[in-house]
C-alpha cells in the first residue's frame, strides 16, 4: 500500500508528523541536535520563556519516583530578549515548526511576551503555560479556574496572529472546563497535560526534598491520568488537543491519538531515550501501514466509538464553561469548571 | 564539546565485584572507547522491568581500551539501579549514551615545563581538548589527583593521560577502609617512591596486606636501577580506619603533598565534604583545583536543567550566571566556579 500520511495541522502549523518535543525537556533543541537530526520532528516546543531571565530553583531539582520523575526546575531561562537573539534564528534553521512556551505572572506579562515574539523570525506558535501563579490572584495559577484561563487566552489572542496553544494543568477539578475556556478565549489548540503536583519527603533529613515543597510529576506514572484528561478535553472542545503525559513509546502515542489527541508531545521520554521522538514517529508509521490506515488523522479519537455513554462523546457533552462576559449569571453553568488547585 | 554523544549498545565483557558493594564493569563499545576523554561520563539505561527505574544512571568513564573497543566503569551498589547492574553477566547488553560532559582540563607542558594555561579559568578548551599538548620538562612538573572512594574512577583515566603527556603526579587515594579501595591496580605503574609497590626498584618496601590484587605487581616501565627518567607517578593510600596505608582522611595526605610545593594543579573526585576541603586547601596553597561533581540527572545532555549547581563569581565573570549544569557545563569544574557548599 501507499505509505501512510503522518501530517497533521494544529492551528496554522503544518506538521509533517504528529510528534512534538515537549516544553522543558528539549531545551532549545541545541543539545538533542547533537544526538539526532531534529528536523525529523513534527514540531519543537521550547523551554518555557519569561520576560526577564530566571535563575531557577536551588537544587535538588529532580527526584525519581516509581516510573516517574518529580521536577522543580523553576523556569530557568535566559529571558525573551536573549531567546530571540541567541536561540530563535538557530531554531528557525532546523526547518521544523517552533512553538515557544511562554510563562507570565500577569495578563500584561503574557501579552508583552506574545508581542515580543510576534515578529521574531522562526516562531510559528505560542504555547501559553497557564500553570504559573497569577500575582493578581493571590498566587493562584491561571490554570486553576476557567475564568482565568479564558482571560489570559483572550488577552494573548488579541496580540498574536500566531498559532495559539494553551497548555492546561491537570491540577483542576475538571479539565473540560478549562479546555472550553481556552477554546472560547480563541486558542487554536490545547495541550494537556502539564505535570501533576506532587511532593517528595526526605525521611533521612525529615523534610521535603524540594525547597518549594511541591514539584511536578511526569513520566509513565501519569500516563493513565493524562489519557483521561485528553479524553475529557477532546470531548469538550472542537479545537485540536495535543496529548502529553508519560509517552515513551509508539504504543503510548497511539493510545493518546485514539483517546482524542490530534498530536502528541514527548517530554520525560526524551530523557529515557534521546531518540524517543524518532522512534515514536516510525512506530506510528508502522502501526498505520500494518493496519492499512491511510492517515494519522484517522486515528484521532477512534477509541471513543467504543465507549459507553458515561464516558462522554463529542456531540452530547454539555457546555461546562461559559465566559462571564457572555452571560448574566455569575456562576458557571454546571459548577464543574471552578476549582482551587492550590498550586504554588 | 568534543565528540557528539551517541546512544548505542554496549556489551558487558566483565562485571566483577572488587569490594563490598563495589563493582568494576568492562563494556564493549567502540565509539566511547575511541572518543571519551578523561572526566567524561556515560549515561546508562538500567535494564529491568520496563521503565522502572525510569532514569538513566551516570557513570564516569574510568578507563578506555581503544584497541579493544572497550571501556571500564566503577560503581557501588547504592540503590535499585546499581543493584540491577550488579546482576549483569558477560554478553548482556546495555543501552549507553555517551560520551557526555566536559572533561578535565589537562596541564599543558610547554617547552619550559611551566604551568601553561592551568588555573586561568579559561574554559575555551572544551571536553579535554588540552590533552596531548606535551613538550619537554618531563619529571619536573607534577599534579595531584585526589580520590575519595569510587571517585577514583575518572581520575584513573586522567592519570593515564597525564602520564602519557610526560607530567608527573601524586595520586592520593582514600577510602573508609582498605576493602573499599577499588581501582588501585589501574593506576599507571611507572612509579618511583611508591610505598605500595613492593618490587619497585625505587622502593623495596613490602606492600601492605589487603591491597587489591594486582597493585603489588612490579610496575611496568619502572626501572630506576637502569635509570628510569619518565614522569614520577606516586600513589599514596589513606584509609579512615588505617587498615591500609596511612590512617586518616585523604585530605590530610593532600595537605602534606601541597605543603611540599611543586604541585601545579589538583584534580579531585569524591564525596561533597572531601571536595570542599580540597578546594579550601587549594586556595590556601594557591593551587588551582578541578573537581568532578555528581548530581541527580535526567537527560544528561544539558536540556532538562535538572542537575543544577550554583555558580560562583568566577563562572559569572565568564557570563555563566545562576546555575550551571553538572551534565553539560561539567561534570568537571574549576573549584572557584561552583558553590561547593550547596552540593551533596
XYZ file of C-alpha atoms in Angstrom:
688
model
C 0.000 0.000 0.000
C 0.971 3.622 -0.266
C 2.910 4.979 2.633
C 0.819 6.377 5.445
C 0.195 10.099 5.697
C 1.504 11.293 9.038
C 0.868 15.010 8.535
C -1.315 16.904 10.971
C -2.322 20.535 11.299
C -2.515 22.455 14.566
C -3.866 25.958 14.001
C -1.819 27.315 11.114
C 1.078 24.952 11.813
C 1.518 22.152 9.333
C 3.447 19.333 10.971
C 4.933 16.518 8.905
C 4.068 14.111 11.697
C 2.111 14.346 14.940
C 5.134 14.200 17.249
C 6.443 17.221 19.139
C 9.179 17.554 21.708
C 7.536 18.841 24.885
C 8.451 22.059 26.604
C 11.115 21.916 29.280
C 12.542 18.597 28.190
C 14.216 19.601 24.964
C 15.845 22.926 25.795
C 16.028 24.940 22.591
C 16.932 21.911 20.512
C 20.663 22.511 20.746
C 21.523 19.548 22.966
C 19.430 16.954 21.186
C 20.577 18.123 17.781
C 23.981 16.693 18.712
C 22.369 13.265 19.089
C 19.988 13.098 16.116
C 18.680 15.143 13.224
C 15.868 17.028 14.912
C 14.458 18.217 11.609
C 12.596 14.894 11.644
C 10.283 16.165 14.395
C 6.738 17.348 13.801
C 7.416 20.433 15.931
C 9.586 21.664 18.775
C 8.101 23.275 21.853
C 10.795 25.323 23.555
C 11.775 25.531 27.174
C 9.446 27.986 28.947
C 10.376 31.616 28.343
C 9.697 34.528 30.675
C 10.016 38.254 30.135
C 13.111 38.539 32.332
C 15.844 35.924 32.740
C 15.202 33.486 35.582
C 17.866 31.636 37.549
C 15.548 28.800 38.523
C 15.203 26.933 41.801
C 18.069 25.760 44.013
C 18.897 22.065 43.787
C 17.719 19.427 44.213
C 15.526 19.839 41.191
C 14.856 16.191 40.394
C 13.526 13.196 42.255
C 12.900 9.829 40.675
C 9.707 8.016 41.659
C 8.432 4.599 40.559
C 8.069 5.063 36.782
C 8.014 8.802 37.291
C 10.025 11.950 37.766
C 9.324 14.898 40.043
C 10.895 18.174 38.958
C 11.191 21.630 40.360
C 13.402 23.454 37.884
C 11.663 26.785 38.372
C 11.560 28.051 34.790
C 15.287 28.688 34.482
C 15.598 30.541 31.172
C 17.541 33.412 29.601
C 14.524 35.690 29.117
C 12.663 36.544 25.920
C 15.202 39.046 24.552
C 18.095 36.591 24.783
C 15.881 33.872 23.351
C 15.061 35.968 20.282
C 18.686 36.989 19.872
C 20.505 33.711 20.610
C 18.112 30.835 20.052
C 15.325 31.722 17.613
C 17.488 32.147 14.489
C 19.159 28.767 15.025
C 15.835 27.086 15.809
C 14.382 28.511 12.605
C 17.179 26.918 10.599
C 16.099 23.377 11.570
C 13.129 23.670 9.242
C 10.772 22.421 11.958
C 7.823 24.422 13.298
C 8.841 26.143 16.522
C 6.320 26.714 19.273
C 7.537 28.970 22.072
C 6.276 28.142 25.540
C 5.615 31.359 27.483
C 5.089 31.936 31.190
C 3.980 35.129 32.910
C 2.680 36.158 36.285
C 0.099 38.633 34.982
C -2.017 39.163 31.888
C 0.178 42.131 30.998
C 3.301 39.997 31.112
C 1.793 37.307 28.885
C 0.750 39.975 26.390
C 4.164 41.598 26.398
C 5.810 38.231 25.799
C 3.446 37.471 22.936
C 4.094 40.915 21.424
C 7.865 40.466 21.664
C 7.593 37.135 19.853
C 5.120 38.308 17.219
C 7.813 39.497 14.848
C 10.551 37.086 15.923
C 11.763 35.084 12.935
C 11.170 31.378 13.067
C 8.471 31.428 15.732
C 5.400 29.620 14.440
C 3.288 29.381 17.527
C 2.930 30.092 21.214
C 2.149 27.645 23.966
C 0.751 29.528 26.943
C 1.765 27.978 30.257
C -1.197 28.787 32.438
C 0.151 26.681 35.308
C 2.246 29.564 36.613
C 0.967 31.610 39.534
C -1.044 34.757 38.881
C 0.237 37.513 41.164
C -3.086 39.317 40.811
C -4.972 36.302 42.115
C -3.027 35.702 45.302
C -0.554 33.461 43.518
C -3.224 31.015 42.384
C -2.317 29.603 38.975
C -4.175 30.899 35.946
C -4.915 27.286 35.141
C -6.871 26.711 38.308
C -10.140 28.191 37.106
C -11.746 28.551 33.691
C -12.302 32.270 34.036
C -8.564 32.940 34.405
C -7.775 30.621 31.534
C -10.310 32.432 29.383
C -8.908 35.855 30.269
C -5.301 35.006 29.607
C -6.147 33.222 26.365
C -8.289 36.091 25.093
C -5.649 38.644 26.060
C -2.858 36.812 24.235
C -5.169 36.171 21.270
C -5.610 39.914 20.843
C -1.871 40.474 20.377
C -0.792 37.422 18.416
C -1.598 36.164 14.980
C 0.472 33.051 15.534
C -0.930 29.661 16.357
C -2.019 29.816 19.973
C -1.942 26.713 22.147
C -2.917 26.759 25.813
C -1.171 24.182 27.982
C -3.654 23.002 30.558
C -2.923 21.921 34.084
C -4.309 18.623 35.317
C -4.457 20.024 38.846
C -8.064 21.134 38.462
C -11.420 19.637 39.323
C -12.440 19.329 35.688
C -10.237 19.817 32.676
C -13.236 20.073 30.358
C -13.997 23.492 31.834
C -10.530 24.943 31.355
C -10.287 23.395 27.890
C -13.520 25.084 26.858
C -12.366 28.352 28.410
C -9.247 28.229 26.257
C -11.311 27.456 23.162
C -13.673 30.328 23.811
C -10.747 32.622 24.511
C -9.545 31.988 20.979
C -6.983 29.222 21.376
C -6.184 27.202 18.262
C -5.461 24.142 20.379
C -4.964 22.967 23.930
C -2.149 20.777 25.131
C -2.762 18.513 28.042
C -1.390 17.812 30.398
C 1.254 19.732 32.283
C 2.756 17.944 35.297
C 0.759 16.679 38.257
C 1.686 18.338 41.521
C 3.331 16.031 43.993
C 5.627 16.044 46.981
C 8.733 14.061 47.867
C 9.752 13.691 51.500
C 13.299 13.004 52.618
C 12.898 10.672 55.594
C 16.583 10.883 56.496
C 16.609 14.648 56.845
C 12.953 14.786 57.908
C 11.954 17.474 55.451
C 10.553 17.916 51.970
C 13.043 17.165 49.193
C 12.260 20.312 47.224
C 12.753 23.835 48.504
C 9.346 24.770 47.100
C 7.803 21.607 48.562
C 5.550 20.913 45.557
C 7.040 19.582 42.360
C 5.669 18.413 39.035
C 5.268 14.689 38.378
C 5.812 13.397 34.855
C 6.683 10.164 33.116
C 4.899 6.838 32.627
C 3.459 7.089 36.144
C 0.978 9.739 34.955
C 0.053 8.207 31.599
C -3.372 6.796 32.559
C -4.280 10.070 34.269
C -3.179 12.081 31.245
C -5.121 9.802 28.895
C -8.244 10.517 30.910
C -7.564 14.264 30.767
C -7.068 14.135 26.994
C -10.235 12.088 26.583
C -12.236 14.603 28.602
C -10.715 17.683 26.984
C -11.128 16.299 23.477
C -14.749 15.515 24.281
C -15.364 19.068 25.422
C -13.793 21.122 22.615
C -13.664 21.244 18.824
C -10.094 22.548 18.609
C -7.256 20.019 18.461
C -5.799 18.558 21.630
C -2.083 17.870 21.959
C -1.680 14.840 24.219
C 1.161 14.848 26.731
C 1.878 12.628 29.701
C 4.331 9.793 30.016
C 4.667 8.991 26.329
C 7.779 6.854 25.880
C 6.863 4.519 23.047
C 4.897 4.497 19.787
C 2.246 2.460 21.576
C 1.816 5.212 24.167
C 1.497 7.875 21.474
C -1.062 5.855 19.518
C -3.147 5.473 22.676
C -3.250 9.251 23.044
C -4.307 9.707 19.422
C -7.034 7.094 19.856
C -8.207 8.910 23.013
C -8.726 12.104 21.027
C -5.368 13.830 20.735
C -4.565 15.245 17.291
C -0.858 15.309 18.064
C 1.382 14.272 20.925
C 4.358 15.714 22.719
C 7.129 13.690 24.291
C 8.680 15.022 27.456
C 10.272 12.829 30.082
C 10.554 10.103 27.432
C 13.361 12.118 25.856
C 15.425 11.510 28.997
C 14.987 7.759 28.826
C 15.883 7.586 25.163
C 17.188 10.732 23.493
C 15.798 9.440 20.197
C 12.342 8.659 21.634
C 10.647 11.162 19.300
C 12.114 9.483 16.233
C 11.124 6.040 17.468
C 7.571 7.244 18.040
C 7.303 8.744 14.540
C 8.468 5.499 12.961
C 6.266 3.415 15.261
C 3.150 5.378 14.329
C 4.019 4.941 10.655
C 4.340 1.168 11.067
C 1.102 0.959 13.027
C -0.794 2.744 10.265
C 0.769 0.767 7.457
C 0.330 -2.610 9.144
C -3.358 -1.888 9.556
C -3.911 -0.224 6.204
C -4.948 3.018 7.862
C -4.426 5.900 5.451
C -3.524 8.748 7.755
C -2.585 9.585 11.322
C -5.587 11.900 11.448
C -7.807 8.841 11.025
C -6.706 7.611 14.441
C -7.824 10.687 16.321
C -10.486 9.786 18.860
C -11.092 6.404 17.256
C -11.317 4.631 20.604
C -14.287 6.780 21.541
C -16.595 4.972 19.180
C -16.389 2.041 21.550
C -17.067 3.975 24.721
C -20.297 3.830 26.656
C -22.376 6.913 27.248
C -20.898 7.547 30.676
C -17.504 8.357 29.212
C -18.923 11.121 27.044
C -18.627 11.836 23.369
C -18.150 14.855 21.167
C -21.744 15.753 20.476
C -23.598 15.306 23.708
C -21.105 16.794 26.144
C -22.708 19.723 27.909
C -21.005 23.057 27.879
C -19.306 23.271 31.238
C -17.826 26.722 30.798
C -19.182 29.976 29.590
C -17.194 33.212 29.979
C -18.605 35.657 32.479
C -18.816 38.412 29.926
C -21.158 36.334 27.796
C -23.721 35.600 30.469
C -25.647 37.293 33.171
C -25.271 34.717 35.848
C -22.194 34.865 37.977
C -21.700 31.158 38.457
C -20.658 28.597 35.926
C -23.237 26.626 34.082
C -22.563 23.417 35.893
C -20.256 24.456 38.649
C -17.799 21.858 37.453
C -15.426 24.348 35.999
C -14.365 26.068 39.176
C -11.659 24.746 41.386
C -8.962 25.842 43.712
C -5.976 23.843 42.673
C -3.709 25.144 45.391
C -0.755 25.280 43.043
C 2.127 27.457 44.062
C 32.369 19.995 23.117
C 34.376 17.039 21.875
C 32.679 14.106 20.207
C 28.913 14.163 19.845
C 27.166 11.800 22.231
C 25.519 8.743 20.749
C 23.010 6.301 22.188
C 24.212 2.831 21.385
C 24.516 -0.689 22.680
C 27.371 -1.766 24.893
C 28.069 -5.412 25.596
C 29.119 -6.417 29.089
C 32.527 -8.089 28.877
C 33.124 -8.362 32.587
C 31.215 -7.358 35.713
C 33.358 -8.151 38.684
C 32.919 -7.417 42.359
C 36.078 -5.720 43.606
C 34.974 -4.884 47.151
C 31.900 -4.791 49.353
C 29.233 -3.410 47.037
C 31.924 -2.224 44.617
C 31.943 -3.428 41.057
C 34.080 -2.965 38.007
C 32.298 -3.366 34.691
C 34.123 -3.680 31.411
C 31.972 -2.843 28.409
C 32.463 -3.189 24.702
C 31.578 -0.032 22.806
C 33.953 1.086 20.152
C 32.681 4.667 19.918
C 33.026 5.501 23.598
C 36.369 3.709 23.824
C 37.623 5.873 20.991
C 36.036 9.219 21.838
C 35.808 9.577 25.611
C 38.239 11.956 27.271
C 39.145 11.919 30.978
C 36.352 13.227 33.169
C 33.549 12.418 30.750
C 30.740 10.081 31.662
C 28.288 7.634 30.147
C 24.548 7.635 30.856
C 23.401 4.061 31.280
C 19.846 2.850 30.913
C 19.120 0.318 33.612
C 17.801 -2.939 32.173
C 14.928 -4.244 34.203
C 11.173 -4.102 34.289
C 10.077 -1.650 31.603
C 10.751 1.954 32.646
C 11.418 1.150 36.264
C 13.751 2.551 37.357
C 12.926 5.264 34.898
C 16.050 7.332 34.544
C 19.481 6.507 33.226
C 22.398 6.435 35.654
C 25.585 8.403 35.008
C 28.993 6.757 35.461
C 32.404 8.254 34.882
C 34.480 6.554 32.240
C 37.252 5.010 34.300
C 39.471 3.613 31.605
C 39.389 3.160 27.854
C 40.975 0.488 25.700
C 40.623 1.902 22.200
C 42.387 -1.072 20.629
C 39.807 -3.445 22.161
C 36.874 -1.066 21.687
C 36.252 -1.385 25.406
C 35.904 0.855 28.429
C 35.557 0.465 32.176
C 33.234 1.926 34.776
C 33.402 1.517 38.552
C 30.251 1.607 40.582
C 28.916 0.984 44.035
C 25.569 -0.610 44.700
C 23.583 2.153 46.353
C 20.055 1.611 45.063
C 17.846 -0.357 42.735
C 19.553 0.788 39.548
C 23.053 -0.180 40.566
C 21.769 -3.403 42.145
C 20.334 -4.391 38.770
C 23.604 -3.505 37.089
C 25.458 -5.740 39.507
C 23.473 -8.773 38.305
C 24.546 -8.401 34.677
C 26.740 -11.050 33.143
C 29.161 -11.104 30.242
C 27.211 -10.968 26.988
C 24.364 -8.894 28.423
C 23.605 -5.688 26.578
C 23.270 -2.173 27.919
C 21.910 0.987 26.306
C 24.644 3.544 26.828
C 24.554 7.240 25.931
C 27.876 8.969 25.674
C 30.470 10.191 25.940
C 28.953 13.123 27.800
C 30.049 16.252 29.580
C 33.191 18.301 29.854
C 36.270 16.500 30.990
C 39.307 17.615 32.917
C 41.462 20.392 31.620
C 44.897 18.978 31.175
C 48.029 20.628 32.327
C 49.866 21.838 29.268
C 53.569 21.294 29.396
C 55.329 23.894 27.315
C 58.960 23.936 26.265
C 59.985 25.313 29.606
C 57.886 22.916 31.603
C 55.754 25.671 33.066
C 52.124 25.667 34.105
C 50.795 26.795 30.776
C 47.094 27.519 30.871
C 46.266 25.851 34.132
C 44.317 27.972 36.542
C 43.480 30.820 34.235
C 39.806 29.891 34.367
C 39.510 29.862 30.642
C 37.159 27.093 29.614
C 37.997 27.601 25.984
C 39.393 24.141 25.580
C 36.336 22.005 25.918
C 35.973 18.327 26.567
C 39.581 17.902 27.464
C 40.948 19.201 24.203
C 44.036 20.264 26.059
C 45.194 16.690 26.245
C 48.340 15.779 24.477
C 49.929 19.195 24.354
C 53.250 17.946 25.540
C 56.664 19.467 25.415
C 59.756 18.680 27.361
C 60.209 19.097 31.072
C 59.345 15.519 31.972
C 59.665 14.717 35.602
C 59.689 18.259 36.835
C 56.047 19.286 36.622
C 53.692 17.487 38.961
C 49.985 17.495 39.634
C 47.927 15.988 42.444
C 44.995 13.650 41.984
C 42.673 13.210 44.946
C 40.150 10.373 45.047
C 37.582 9.588 47.710
C 36.029 6.126 47.401
C 34.791 5.395 43.907
C 35.622 8.979 42.991
C 38.797 7.343 41.798
C 37.051 6.304 38.564
C 37.512 9.397 36.375
C 40.922 10.082 37.882
C 42.272 6.734 36.713
C 41.679 7.660 33.095
C 43.097 11.100 33.796
C 46.227 9.641 35.401
C 46.997 7.711 32.217
C 46.591 10.807 30.081
C 48.783 12.803 32.454
C 51.411 10.088 32.415
C 51.411 9.970 28.629
C 51.792 13.746 28.489
C 55.022 13.498 30.442
C 53.704 15.113 33.595
C 54.284 13.503 36.969
C 51.564 13.041 39.537
C 50.930 12.257 43.145
C 47.749 10.224 43.345
C 46.197 10.370 46.799
C 43.583 7.654 47.141
C 41.293 7.446 50.144
C 38.504 5.209 51.357
C 36.784 4.398 54.618
C 38.667 1.123 54.774
C 41.078 -0.914 52.665
C 38.453 -3.250 51.251
C 36.719 -0.251 49.668
C 39.802 0.740 47.701
C 38.872 -0.027 44.121
C 40.904 0.506 41.013
C 44.354 0.963 42.533
C 45.683 -1.632 40.123
C 44.530 0.510 37.210
C 46.823 3.417 38.010
C 49.904 3.651 35.758
C 52.682 1.775 37.444
C 55.741 3.618 36.272
C 56.296 4.752 39.778
C 59.185 5.685 41.915
C 58.925 6.137 45.655
C 55.642 4.279 45.813
C 55.056 2.829 49.252
C 52.508 0.401 47.893
C 54.511 -1.228 45.220
C 56.814 -3.870 46.554
C 59.299 -4.932 43.965
C 59.647 -1.428 42.635
C 63.377 -0.866 42.330
C 62.865 2.603 43.657
C 61.032 1.430 46.714
C 61.791 -2.005 48.129
C 59.272 -1.661 50.974
C 56.855 -4.564 51.101
C 53.286 -3.914 50.188
C 50.749 -3.654 52.964
C 48.460 -6.642 53.260
C 44.951 -6.401 51.873
C 45.790 -4.454 48.772
C 43.520 -5.256 45.877
C 45.066 -7.849 43.693
C 47.388 -6.516 41.089
C 48.539 -3.478 42.981
C 51.605 -5.268 44.279
C 52.869 -6.205 40.836
C 56.156 -4.686 39.827
C 55.324 -1.529 37.991
C 55.631 -1.777 34.279
C 58.210 0.575 32.929
C 59.558 1.412 36.350
C 63.224 0.777 36.181
C 65.036 3.110 38.483
C 68.020 0.809 38.595
C 68.587 1.270 34.894
C 67.956 4.981 35.008
C 64.219 5.482 34.555
C 63.686 9.138 33.760
C 59.983 9.245 32.989
C 57.473 11.196 34.973
C 57.035 10.211 38.585
C 53.772 8.500 39.433
C 53.433 8.342 43.167
C 50.455 6.693 44.826
C 49.547 7.398 48.441
C 46.827 5.382 50.099
C 44.848 6.676 53.063
C 42.091 4.864 54.928
C 39.922 6.208 57.695
C 40.339 3.015 59.733
C 44.011 2.670 58.947
C 43.540 -0.830 57.529
C 45.675 0.026 54.512
C 48.189 2.821 54.072
C 48.081 5.952 56.162
C 45.311 6.330 58.717
C 43.196 9.442 58.368
C 41.489 11.424 55.682
C 42.601 11.706 52.098
C 42.723 15.459 52.581
C 45.292 15.053 55.394
C 47.635 13.448 52.900
C 46.821 16.072 50.285
C 47.712 18.848 52.708
C 51.205 17.339 53.100
C 51.567 16.936 49.351
C 50.589 20.546 48.715
C 52.803 21.761 51.548
C 55.702 20.090 49.778
C 55.223 22.537 46.921
C 55.699 21.919 43.217
C 52.079 20.939 42.598
C 50.729 22.815 39.587
C 47.129 21.666 39.761
C 44.915 19.349 41.787
C 42.149 17.156 40.383
C 39.548 15.784 42.769
C 36.544 13.490 42.737
C 34.743 12.127 45.762
C 32.189 12.997 48.441
C 30.998 16.599 48.750
C 32.766 17.166 52.068
C 36.043 15.986 50.610
C 35.679 18.264 47.594
C 35.017 21.268 49.820
C 38.165 20.538 51.816
C 40.260 20.016 48.673
C 39.023 23.364 47.341
C 39.888 25.009 50.655
C 43.379 23.516 50.627
C 43.859 24.570 47.029
C 43.027 28.132 47.970
C 45.336 28.021 50.989
C 48.277 26.713 48.955
C 47.452 28.687 45.797
C 46.974 25.535 43.771
C 44.170 25.572 41.200
C 41.658 22.776 41.758
C 39.376 20.960 39.357
C 36.522 18.946 40.804
C 34.352 16.310 39.174
C 30.807 16.553 40.553
C 27.917 14.166 40.623
C 24.246 15.097 40.713
C 20.811 13.658 40.198
C 20.465 13.779 36.460
C 17.712 13.206 33.914
C 18.640 13.897 30.285
C 22.438 14.002 30.697
C 22.613 16.269 27.671
C 22.088 19.717 29.191
C 18.477 20.164 28.141
C 16.392 19.497 31.250
C 18.319 21.738 33.674
C 17.719 19.197 36.424
C 21.301 18.710 37.613
C 21.913 22.298 38.623
C 24.818 23.522 40.713
C 25.024 27.133 41.824
C 27.622 29.191 40.001
C 30.143 31.307 41.880
C 31.560 34.611 40.807
C 34.355 33.097 38.776
C 31.805 31.493 36.476
C 29.629 34.574 36.445
C 32.554 36.592 35.131
C 32.578 34.439 32.028
C 28.883 35.099 31.547
C 27.579 31.934 33.136
C 25.466 33.253 35.965
C 22.923 31.491 38.109
C 23.066 27.743 37.882
C 25.383 25.550 35.876
C 24.511 22.114 34.550
C 26.614 19.309 36.008
C 25.988 17.167 32.918
C 26.933 19.682 30.240
C 28.868 22.549 31.853
C 30.610 19.864 33.960
C 30.909 17.338 35.437
C 34.382 18.839 35.821
C 34.576 22.430 37.078
C 37.252 24.678 38.454
C 36.516 24.741 42.183
C 36.056 28.508 42.194
C 33.345 28.297 39.546
C 30.802 26.442 41.672
C 29.269 26.782 45.100
C 30.500 23.584 46.690
C 28.625 24.382 49.902
C 25.410 23.750 48.013
C 26.247 20.218 46.840
C 25.769 16.845 48.485
